[in-house]
Every structure is written in C-alpha cells, then in structure tokens.
Amino acid sequence: MNVTIYDVAREANVSMATVSRVVNGNPNVKPATRKKVMEVIDRLGYRPNAVARGLASKKTTTVGVIIPDISSTFFAELARGIEDIATMYKYNIILSNSDQNIEKEMHLLNTMLGKQVDGIVFMGGNITSELVEEFEKSPVPIVLAGSIEETGKIPSVNINYEQAAFDVTKSFIEKGHKDVALVVGPLREPINQEKKLAGYKRALEESEVSFREDLVVEGDYTYDSGIEAFEKLLEADPRPTAIFAGSDEMALGIVHGAEDKGYHVPKDFEVISSDNTRLTLMVRPQLTSVVQPLYDIGAVAMRLLTKLMNKESVDEQIVVLPHRIEERSSTK
C-alpha cells in the first residue's frame, strides 16, 4: 500500500500540517521535530503526492518543453540549459518531440495544458499565426527558445540571426570572396527566409556584390542535405569559393561532400557553420562557426518562464543574446 501523509503524522506523533511543513521546507518547525519526521519519512519510504499537492496549491511545479527533435545536437544543448535552470528552481520537466509537424505541435500543446503544467517552453522552426493564437489563449505562460515569432507577442530568447548571417557573409567578402554561397534550412521558416537570407543579401548589397540565386541552396538541417547542397553548388558557374551553412550538420555534409569529390577545405572552399555545437570540434578540419550560446538560450528562456509563472517583474520579454564568430580550421 502507498504510504500517506497521515501514516507519517501518526508514526511521528505530529499533525499532518507539521509533516506538510517539513516536506515543503517551511522553516517554522523545530529542528528536533524536523529530524523525527524526516526519520519516519525515510523509514516508511513516504513520497509526497505531487498531484494532490498541485491541486491544493494550484501549481504542479511542472513545465512542458516542446522540442522539434531531441536527437538534434542543437536542440539537445538548448534542452540542457532549460533542464538545469528548471532543476535550480525546483520544477520538473515534461519533454515532447513535435517533429516540426503543426498538427503534432497543436496536440502536444493541448496535452501539456491538460496535464496542468505551470508553463511551457516551445521550440519550433515555423511559429504560425495558428500557433500564436493558441499561445495567446493559454492559461499559463509560454516562452519561445531559439524560435522566431515576428509580431513580438510571445516572450522569446534568440540571437540576432539576421546580423549573424550578415557578419559571416561580410567576413567572406572582406577576405576577397566574390562568390559566397548560402546553404540554409527550409525557406518557409522565418528564421531562414527573413533572417539568415536577409542578412546574407544585405551583406552582398552593402559590398556591391551581385546576388545569385544559384548560390542559395535550401536544405533541411541534416548531414545528408549538406552533401546534396554541395553537389548542387558544384553545378554553379562560377562555383562558390566560400559557403555559409545554416546548421552544423549541413556544414559537416558540405566538408565531407567536398572531400569525396577530391576538394580540400579550406584551400578550395572556406566553410562557416552557424550553431557551434560539439559537432564543430568533431570534424577535420574543425569548423569555424557562429557561436550561438545554445545552453544560455535554453537557460535564459527557462529563467524568463519562472519569472512569468511567479508573476515577477520582467524588464524585457524579447531577449536577444550576443553572438560571435569562432575561427577554426575550415577558414584560412
């Protein structure tokens, strides 16, 4: 049988209120009484009923995290930041994969709310108006992490992706490259169309370099799509001499695709990736990359959510963290 708070109170010869205060860390309990209650809890193997406590307090101390793909190094590092801050503030995590599928995202959102979570951290490539409408109707706070929502209605944590793409493209041009390619994720996603592609185009225009459609290749963030993108770029005339990849996996595919065709990075093609996950150090040559503070994006998103859940004052709901370019061996 399950051990109840009543069993602990009876065994320790104290009131159930005293047991509750001990379990919840209330300081208004005598040290000797606390010690006695804790000894009984350990001996009986009592575990507080989180559901019952949630019903009483109107809080479950549980946060829902909806993530496109936990197997992705990018999202795994974000999730680690979320988890660490959640643990620090004594929240439990319910983690679900959405597979970037709008129907599944909506289903998971409603499932999380049905489980009475206190808040949600949401990650997704395409924050549709349909999703925003659901977010605004949510009875609990929702924060976006590493995800763009153009209206600014939903609290979010990101870097300036447009400026990062500009900085990378500009750095290539300043080295003398005139044919700079962009291998980017799906252009239906605002982070790619309205941020990365826009920053790339702005750098070309500012440097008076003509934009070429054949140097922009759409992928799906994966290693295989990086290999395919490189093969397409070989058909361009003239070929690019520098490539900016919209994910580390695609950058790895580009490097290996080049090697398979007998080319050398960075001698024949300089490559810069955009996430700075551990993958950038696990390939040879090691990848020059935009440093996105992925762990920090997750951590700051979770901290922002804790403030919103506890109705603390928030100075800024749209948080933009700094980025930089880390030079490694895939550039000269």
Tab-separated table of C-alpha atoms in Angstrom:
chain	number	residue	atom	x	y	z
A	1	MET	CA	0.000	0.000	0.000
A	2	ASN	CA	1.057	3.591	-0.599
A	3	VAL	CA	2.311	5.393	2.468
A	4	THR	CA	0.293	8.554	3.113
A	5	ILE	CA	0.977	11.796	4.957
A	6	TYR	CA	-1.456	10.514	7.602
A	7	ASP	CA	0.758	7.451	8.198
A	8	VAL	CA	3.827	9.666	8.670
A	9	ALA	CA	1.988	12.005	11.046
A	10	ARG	CA	0.695	9.098	13.150
A	11	GLU	CA	4.067	7.361	13.328
A	12	ALA	CA	5.906	10.586	14.233
A	13	ASN	CA	3.144	11.628	16.636
A	14	VAL	CA	2.734	15.058	14.983
A	15	SER	CA	-0.018	16.745	12.993
A	16	MET	CA	-0.362	16.338	9.234
A	17	ALA	CA	0.251	20.096	8.972
A	18	THR	CA	3.651	19.612	10.626
A	19	VAL	CA	4.561	16.857	8.157
A	20	SER	CA	3.471	19.119	5.310
A	21	ARG	CA	5.666	21.943	6.607
A	22	VAL	CA	8.662	19.597	6.805
A	23	VAL	CA	8.103	18.239	3.301
A	24	ASN	CA	7.743	21.756	1.841
A	25	GLY	CA	10.825	23.108	3.608
A	26	ASN	CA	8.922	25.503	5.872
A	27	PRO	CA	11.429	26.886	8.411
A	28	ASN	CA	8.825	27.159	11.169
A	29	VAL	CA	9.472	23.660	12.501
A	30	LYS	CA	11.656	22.840	15.490
A	31	PRO	CA	14.903	21.072	14.471
A	32	ALA	CA	14.148	18.087	16.734
A	33	THR	CA	10.649	17.718	15.252
A	34	ARG	CA	12.003	18.046	11.692
A	35	LYS	CA	14.604	15.356	12.415
A	36	LYS	CA	11.975	12.992	13.841
A	37	VAL	CA	9.620	13.495	10.877
A	38	MET	CA	12.423	13.005	8.338
A	39	GLU	CA	13.461	9.764	10.051
A	40	VAL	CA	9.883	8.455	9.776
A	41	ILE	CA	9.662	9.565	6.127
A	42	ASP	CA	12.890	7.669	5.348
A	43	ARG	CA	11.816	4.565	7.275
A	44	LEU	CA	8.348	4.359	5.720
A	45	GLY	CA	9.531	5.373	2.245
A	46	TYR	CA	6.972	8.179	2.025
A	47	ARG	CA	6.824	10.102	-1.248
A	48	PRO	CA	4.675	13.265	-1.420
A	49	ASN	CA	1.794	13.046	-3.898
A	50	ALA	CA	2.647	15.713	-6.478
A	51	VAL	CA	-0.856	15.627	-7.970
A	52	ALA	CA	-2.506	16.205	-4.597
A	53	ARG	CA	-0.063	18.966	-3.758
A	54	GLY	CA	-0.750	20.581	-7.119
A	55	LEU	CA	-4.495	20.521	-6.542
A	56	ALA	CA	-4.043	22.183	-3.173
A	57	SER	CA	-1.594	24.858	-4.319
A	58	LYS	CA	-2.995	25.334	-7.859
A	59	LYS	CA	0.578	24.636	-9.056
A	60	THR	CA	2.131	21.398	-10.286
A	61	THR	CA	5.753	22.682	-10.357
A	62	THR	CA	5.888	21.051	-13.793
A	63	VAL	CA	6.956	22.715	-17.034
A	64	GLY	CA	6.244	21.405	-20.522
A	65	VAL	CA	9.034	21.555	-23.105
A	66	ILE	CA	8.074	21.031	-26.747
A	67	ILE	CA	11.077	20.410	-28.959
A	68	PRO	CA	11.307	19.545	-32.686
A	69	ASP	CA	13.897	16.759	-32.355
A	70	ILE	CA	15.736	15.769	-29.183
A	71	SER	CA	18.232	13.753	-31.257
A	72	SER	CA	19.469	17.036	-32.767
A	73	THR	CA	22.623	18.320	-31.051
A	74	PHE	CA	21.287	21.863	-31.475
A	75	PHE	CA	18.069	21.226	-29.565
A	76	ALA	CA	19.736	18.880	-27.067
A	77	GLU	CA	22.046	21.692	-25.929
A	78	LEU	CA	19.086	24.073	-25.634
A	79	ALA	CA	17.178	21.475	-23.618
A	80	ARG	CA	20.116	21.032	-21.240
A	81	GLY	CA	20.028	24.730	-20.398
A	82	ILE	CA	16.277	24.507	-19.760
A	83	GLU	CA	16.652	21.430	-17.566
A	84	ASP	CA	19.416	22.882	-15.390
A	85	ILE	CA	17.511	26.076	-14.589
A	86	ALA	CA	14.278	24.130	-14.062
A	87	THR	CA	16.069	21.945	-11.522
A	88	MET	CA	17.549	25.002	-9.826
A	89	TYR	CA	14.060	26.434	-9.339
A	90	LYS	CA	12.613	23.026	-8.385
A	91	TYR	CA	10.483	22.461	-11.483
A	92	ASN	CA	10.040	19.112	-13.193
A	93	ILE	CA	10.169	18.799	-16.972
A	94	ILE	CA	7.824	17.011	-19.373
A	95	LEU	CA	9.683	16.790	-22.684
A	96	SER	CA	7.966	16.000	-26.005
A	97	ASN	CA	9.126	15.802	-29.624
A	98	SER	CA	6.965	17.625	-32.184
A	99	ASP	CA	8.847	16.530	-35.342
A	100	GLN	CA	8.160	20.057	-36.721
A	101	ASN	CA	4.617	18.886	-37.507
A	102	ILE	CA	1.945	21.542	-36.953
A	103	GLU	CA	-0.777	19.041	-36.051
A	104	LYS	CA	1.509	17.340	-33.547
A	105	GLU	CA	2.608	20.702	-32.135
A	106	MET	CA	-1.021	21.672	-31.509
A	107	HIS	CA	-1.770	18.266	-29.993
A	108	LEU	CA	1.249	18.423	-27.668
A	109	LEU	CA	0.377	21.971	-26.633
A	110	ASN	CA	-3.124	20.905	-25.598
A	111	THR	CA	-1.795	17.745	-23.944
A	112	MET	CA	0.627	19.811	-21.839
A	113	LEU	CA	-2.145	22.173	-20.794
A	114	GLY	CA	-4.323	19.168	-19.954
A	115	LYS	CA	-1.589	17.950	-17.623
A	116	GLN	CA	-1.872	21.271	-15.760
A	117	VAL	CA	1.715	22.372	-16.405
A	118	ASP	CA	2.626	25.730	-14.883
A	119	GLY	CA	4.302	26.946	-18.081
A	120	ILE	CA	5.696	25.868	-21.447
A	121	VAL	CA	8.983	26.369	-23.296
A	122	PHE	CA	8.337	25.951	-27.016
A	123	MET	CA	10.857	25.405	-29.812
A	124	GLY	CA	9.889	25.267	-33.463
A	125	GLY	CA	11.074	26.440	-36.854
A	126	ASN	CA	7.789	27.879	-38.056
A	127	ILE	CA	5.732	29.737	-35.439
A	128	THR	CA	2.497	30.067	-37.417
A	129	SER	CA	-0.330	32.514	-36.734
A	130	GLU	CA	-2.360	29.470	-35.678
A	131	LEU	CA	0.205	28.641	-33.008
A	132	VAL	CA	0.427	32.254	-31.844
A	133	GLU	CA	-3.350	32.305	-31.450
A	134	GLU	CA	-3.148	29.197	-29.251
A	135	PHE	CA	-0.258	30.660	-27.258
A	136	GLU	CA	-2.267	33.808	-26.555
A	137	LYS	CA	-5.212	31.737	-25.315
A	138	SER	CA	-3.010	29.676	-22.999
A	139	PRO	CA	-3.862	29.948	-19.298
A	140	VAL	CA	-0.155	29.584	-18.449
A	141	PRO	CA	2.924	31.488	-19.713
A	142	ILE	CA	4.725	30.301	-22.849
A	143	VAL	CA	8.288	31.255	-23.819
A	144	LEU	CA	9.954	30.549	-27.169
A	145	ALA	CA	13.590	29.391	-27.226
A	146	GLY	CA	15.684	29.647	-30.387
A	147	SER	CA	12.490	30.304	-32.354
A	148	ILE	CA	11.351	33.400	-34.241
A	149	GLU	CA	7.885	34.923	-33.841
A	150	GLU	CA	7.716	38.109	-35.891
A	151	THR	CA	4.948	40.001	-34.068
A	152	GLY	CA	6.782	40.038	-30.730
A	153	LYS	CA	3.618	38.981	-28.920
A	154	ILE	CA	5.186	35.882	-27.366
A	155	PRO	CA	8.198	36.093	-24.998
A	156	SER	CA	11.304	34.671	-26.659
A	157	VAL	CA	15.072	34.195	-26.395
A	158	ASN	CA	17.296	34.190	-29.501
A	159	ILE	CA	20.363	35.740	-31.074
A	160	ASN	CA	20.172	38.268	-33.914
A	161	TYR	CA	20.176	35.721	-36.750
A	162	GLU	CA	19.993	38.381	-39.462
A	163	GLN	CA	23.084	40.126	-38.109
A	164	ALA	CA	24.924	36.820	-37.699
A	165	ALA	CA	24.338	35.936	-41.368
A	166	PHE	CA	25.430	39.439	-42.336
A	167	ASP	CA	28.614	39.137	-40.258
A	168	VAL	CA	29.576	35.789	-41.806
A	169	THR	CA	28.909	36.906	-45.382
A	170	LYS	CA	30.723	40.200	-44.832
A	171	SER	CA	33.746	38.383	-43.377
A	172	PHE	CA	33.974	36.224	-46.508
A	173	ILE	CA	33.712	39.239	-48.805
A	174	GLU	CA	36.372	41.139	-46.858
A	175	LYS	CA	38.715	38.177	-47.448
A	176	GLY	CA	38.237	38.659	-51.191
A	177	HIS	CA	35.467	36.111	-51.899
A	178	LYS	CA	33.026	37.287	-54.561
A	179	ASP	CA	31.081	34.050	-54.918
A	180	VAL	CA	29.669	33.270	-51.481
A	181	ALA	CA	27.087	30.510	-51.130
A	182	LEU	CA	24.360	30.148	-48.516
A	183	VAL	CA	23.143	26.654	-47.601
A	184	VAL	CA	20.117	27.288	-45.441
A	185	GLY	CA	17.255	25.394	-43.799
A	186	PRO	CA	13.697	25.414	-45.211
A	187	LEU	CA	12.894	28.887	-46.543
A	188	ARG	CA	9.286	28.584	-45.359
A	189	GLU	CA	10.693	29.129	-41.862
A	190	PRO	CA	11.058	32.828	-40.929
A	191	ILE	CA	14.433	32.246	-39.274
A	192	ASN	CA	15.811	31.281	-42.717
A	193	GLN	CA	13.846	33.486	-45.127
A	194	GLU	CA	13.505	36.671	-43.093
A	195	LYS	CA	16.682	36.449	-41.007
A	196	LYS	CA	19.546	34.410	-42.470
A	197	LEU	CA	18.766	35.007	-46.153
A	198	ALA	CA	18.038	38.680	-45.453
A	199	GLY	CA	21.359	39.137	-43.628
A	200	TYR	CA	23.204	37.375	-46.450
A	201	LYS	CA	21.577	39.628	-49.054
A	202	ARG	CA	22.263	42.776	-47.014
A	203	ALA	CA	25.974	41.955	-46.820
A	204	LEU	CA	26.137	41.369	-50.589
A	205	GLU	CA	24.296	44.601	-51.341
A	206	GLU	CA	26.409	46.660	-48.958
A	207	SER	CA	29.549	45.280	-50.610
A	208	GLU	CA	28.120	45.774	-54.122
A	209	VAL	CA	28.294	42.055	-54.860
A	210	SER	CA	25.533	40.715	-57.108
A	211	PHE	CA	23.035	38.277	-55.596
A	212	ARG	CA	22.916	34.935	-57.384
A	213	GLU	CA	20.009	32.558	-56.854
A	214	ASP	CA	22.130	29.554	-57.831
A	215	LEU	CA	24.321	30.171	-54.767
A	216	VAL	CA	21.416	29.790	-52.345
A	217	VAL	CA	20.583	26.136	-51.646
A	218	GLU	CA	17.747	25.013	-49.397
A	219	GLY	CA	18.364	22.034	-47.116
A	220	ASP	CA	16.693	20.510	-44.069
A	221	TYR	CA	19.477	20.952	-41.463
A	222	THR	CA	20.708	17.359	-41.888
A	223	TYR	CA	24.120	15.952	-42.802
A	224	ASP	CA	22.750	14.362	-45.991
A	225	SER	CA	21.228	17.630	-47.169
A	226	GLY	CA	24.663	19.241	-46.731
A	227	ILE	CA	26.207	16.679	-49.077
A	228	GLU	CA	23.392	17.255	-51.599
A	229	ALA	CA	23.757	21.011	-51.320
A	230	PHE	CA	27.476	20.818	-52.086
A	231	GLU	CA	26.781	18.752	-55.191
A	232	LYS	CA	24.328	21.423	-56.385
A	233	LEU	CA	26.875	24.172	-55.737
A	234	LEU	CA	29.401	22.371	-57.947
A	235	GLU	CA	26.992	22.995	-60.837
A	236	ALA	CA	27.046	26.771	-60.270
A	237	ASP	CA	29.018	28.885	-62.742
A	238	PRO	CA	31.239	30.192	-61.373
A	239	ARG	CA	31.431	27.920	-58.360
A	240	PRO	CA	31.434	29.473	-54.894
A	241	THR	CA	34.717	29.769	-53.025
A	242	ALA	CA	33.063	30.277	-49.627
A	243	ILE	CA	29.993	28.624	-48.066
A	244	PHE	CA	27.888	29.631	-45.073
A	245	ALA	CA	25.901	26.668	-43.728
A	246	GLY	CA	22.726	27.162	-41.710
A	247	SER	CA	23.429	24.235	-39.354
A	248	ASP	CA	26.462	22.322	-38.138
A	249	GLU	CA	25.189	19.044	-39.582
A	250	MET	CA	24.839	20.598	-43.044
A	251	ALA	CA	28.332	22.084	-42.679
A	252	LEU	CA	29.720	18.616	-41.931
A	253	GLY	CA	27.959	17.302	-45.023
A	254	ILE	CA	29.498	20.081	-47.112
A	255	VAL	CA	33.028	19.364	-45.818
A	256	HIS	CA	32.712	15.623	-46.391
A	257	GLY	CA	30.993	16.162	-49.752
A	258	ALA	CA	33.936	18.309	-50.834
A	259	GLU	CA	36.453	15.713	-49.696
A	260	ASP	CA	34.571	12.938	-51.502
A	261	LYS	CA	34.894	14.932	-54.726
A	262	GLY	CA	38.618	15.467	-54.228
A	263	TYR	CA	38.460	19.054	-52.939
A	264	HIS	CA	40.060	20.451	-49.815
A	265	VAL	CA	38.575	22.683	-47.104
A	266	PRO	CA	39.647	25.477	-46.695
A	267	LYS	CA	42.009	25.506	-49.703
A	268	ASP	CA	39.242	25.132	-52.315
A	269	PHE	CA	36.199	26.136	-50.256
A	270	GLU	CA	36.065	28.035	-46.973
A	271	VAL	CA	33.165	26.934	-44.763
A	272	ILE	CA	31.467	28.575	-41.777
A	273	SER	CA	28.640	26.921	-39.842
A	274	SER	CA	26.033	28.596	-37.678
A	275	ASP	CA	25.419	26.741	-34.396
A	276	ASN	CA	28.782	25.955	-32.748
A	277	THR	CA	27.585	22.675	-31.272
A	278	ARG	CA	30.090	19.957	-30.292
A	279	LEU	CA	29.997	18.749	-33.894
A	280	THR	CA	32.193	21.689	-34.957
A	281	LEU	CA	35.090	20.166	-32.998
A	282	MET	CA	34.469	16.568	-34.091
A	283	VAL	CA	35.303	17.038	-37.774
A	284	ARG	CA	38.592	17.713	-39.518
A	285	PRO	CA	39.119	20.448	-40.338
A	286	GLN	CA	37.363	21.827	-37.269
A	287	LEU	CA	34.594	24.216	-38.267
A	288	THR	CA	34.677	27.977	-37.991
A	289	SER	CA	31.227	28.814	-36.646
A	290	VAL	CA	28.835	31.446	-35.439
A	291	VAL	CA	28.772	30.957	-31.688
A	292	GLN	CA	25.176	30.702	-30.617
A	293	PRO	CA	25.062	30.391	-26.834
A	294	LEU	CA	22.678	27.426	-27.085
A	295	TYR	CA	22.855	26.437	-23.432
A	296	ASP	CA	22.287	30.070	-22.438
A	297	ILE	CA	19.315	30.439	-24.796
A	298	GLY	CA	17.653	27.486	-23.056
A	299	ALA	CA	18.670	28.650	-19.583
A	300	VAL	CA	17.520	32.244	-20.088
A	301	ALA	CA	14.228	31.053	-21.615
A	302	MET	CA	13.563	28.889	-18.556
A	303	ARG	CA	14.501	31.687	-16.157
A	304	LEU	CA	12.188	34.069	-18.027
A	305	LEU	CA	9.430	31.475	-17.742
A	306	THR	CA	9.948	31.131	-13.972
A	307	LYS	CA	9.505	34.892	-13.619
A	308	LEU	CA	6.324	34.878	-15.678
A	309	MET	CA	4.929	31.867	-13.806
A	310	ASN	CA	5.565	33.573	-10.469
A	311	LYS	CA	4.318	36.946	-11.724
A	312	GLU	CA	7.671	38.616	-11.093
A	313	SER	CA	8.546	41.830	-12.902
A	314	VAL	CA	10.199	41.289	-16.303
A	315	ASP	CA	12.214	44.071	-17.895
A	316	GLU	CA	12.286	42.604	-21.387
A	317	GLN	CA	10.204	39.744	-22.804
A	318	ILE	CA	12.075	39.645	-26.136
A	319	VAL	CA	15.641	38.706	-25.224
A	320	VAL	CA	18.463	38.853	-27.808
A	321	LEU	CA	21.741	37.300	-26.672
A	322	PRO	CA	25.126	38.188	-28.217
A	323	HIS	CA	26.863	36.092	-30.870
A	324	ARG	CA	30.363	35.983	-32.333
A	325	ILE	CA	32.339	34.056	-34.949
A	326	GLU	CA	34.808	31.470	-33.647
A	327	GLU	CA	37.634	31.000	-36.147
A	328	ARG	CA	38.843	27.430	-36.650
A	329	SER	CA	40.436	25.395	-39.431
A	330	SER	CA	37.672	25.445	-42.085
A	331	THR	CA	38.609	29.042	-42.961
A	332	LYS	CA	42.005	30.492	-43.863
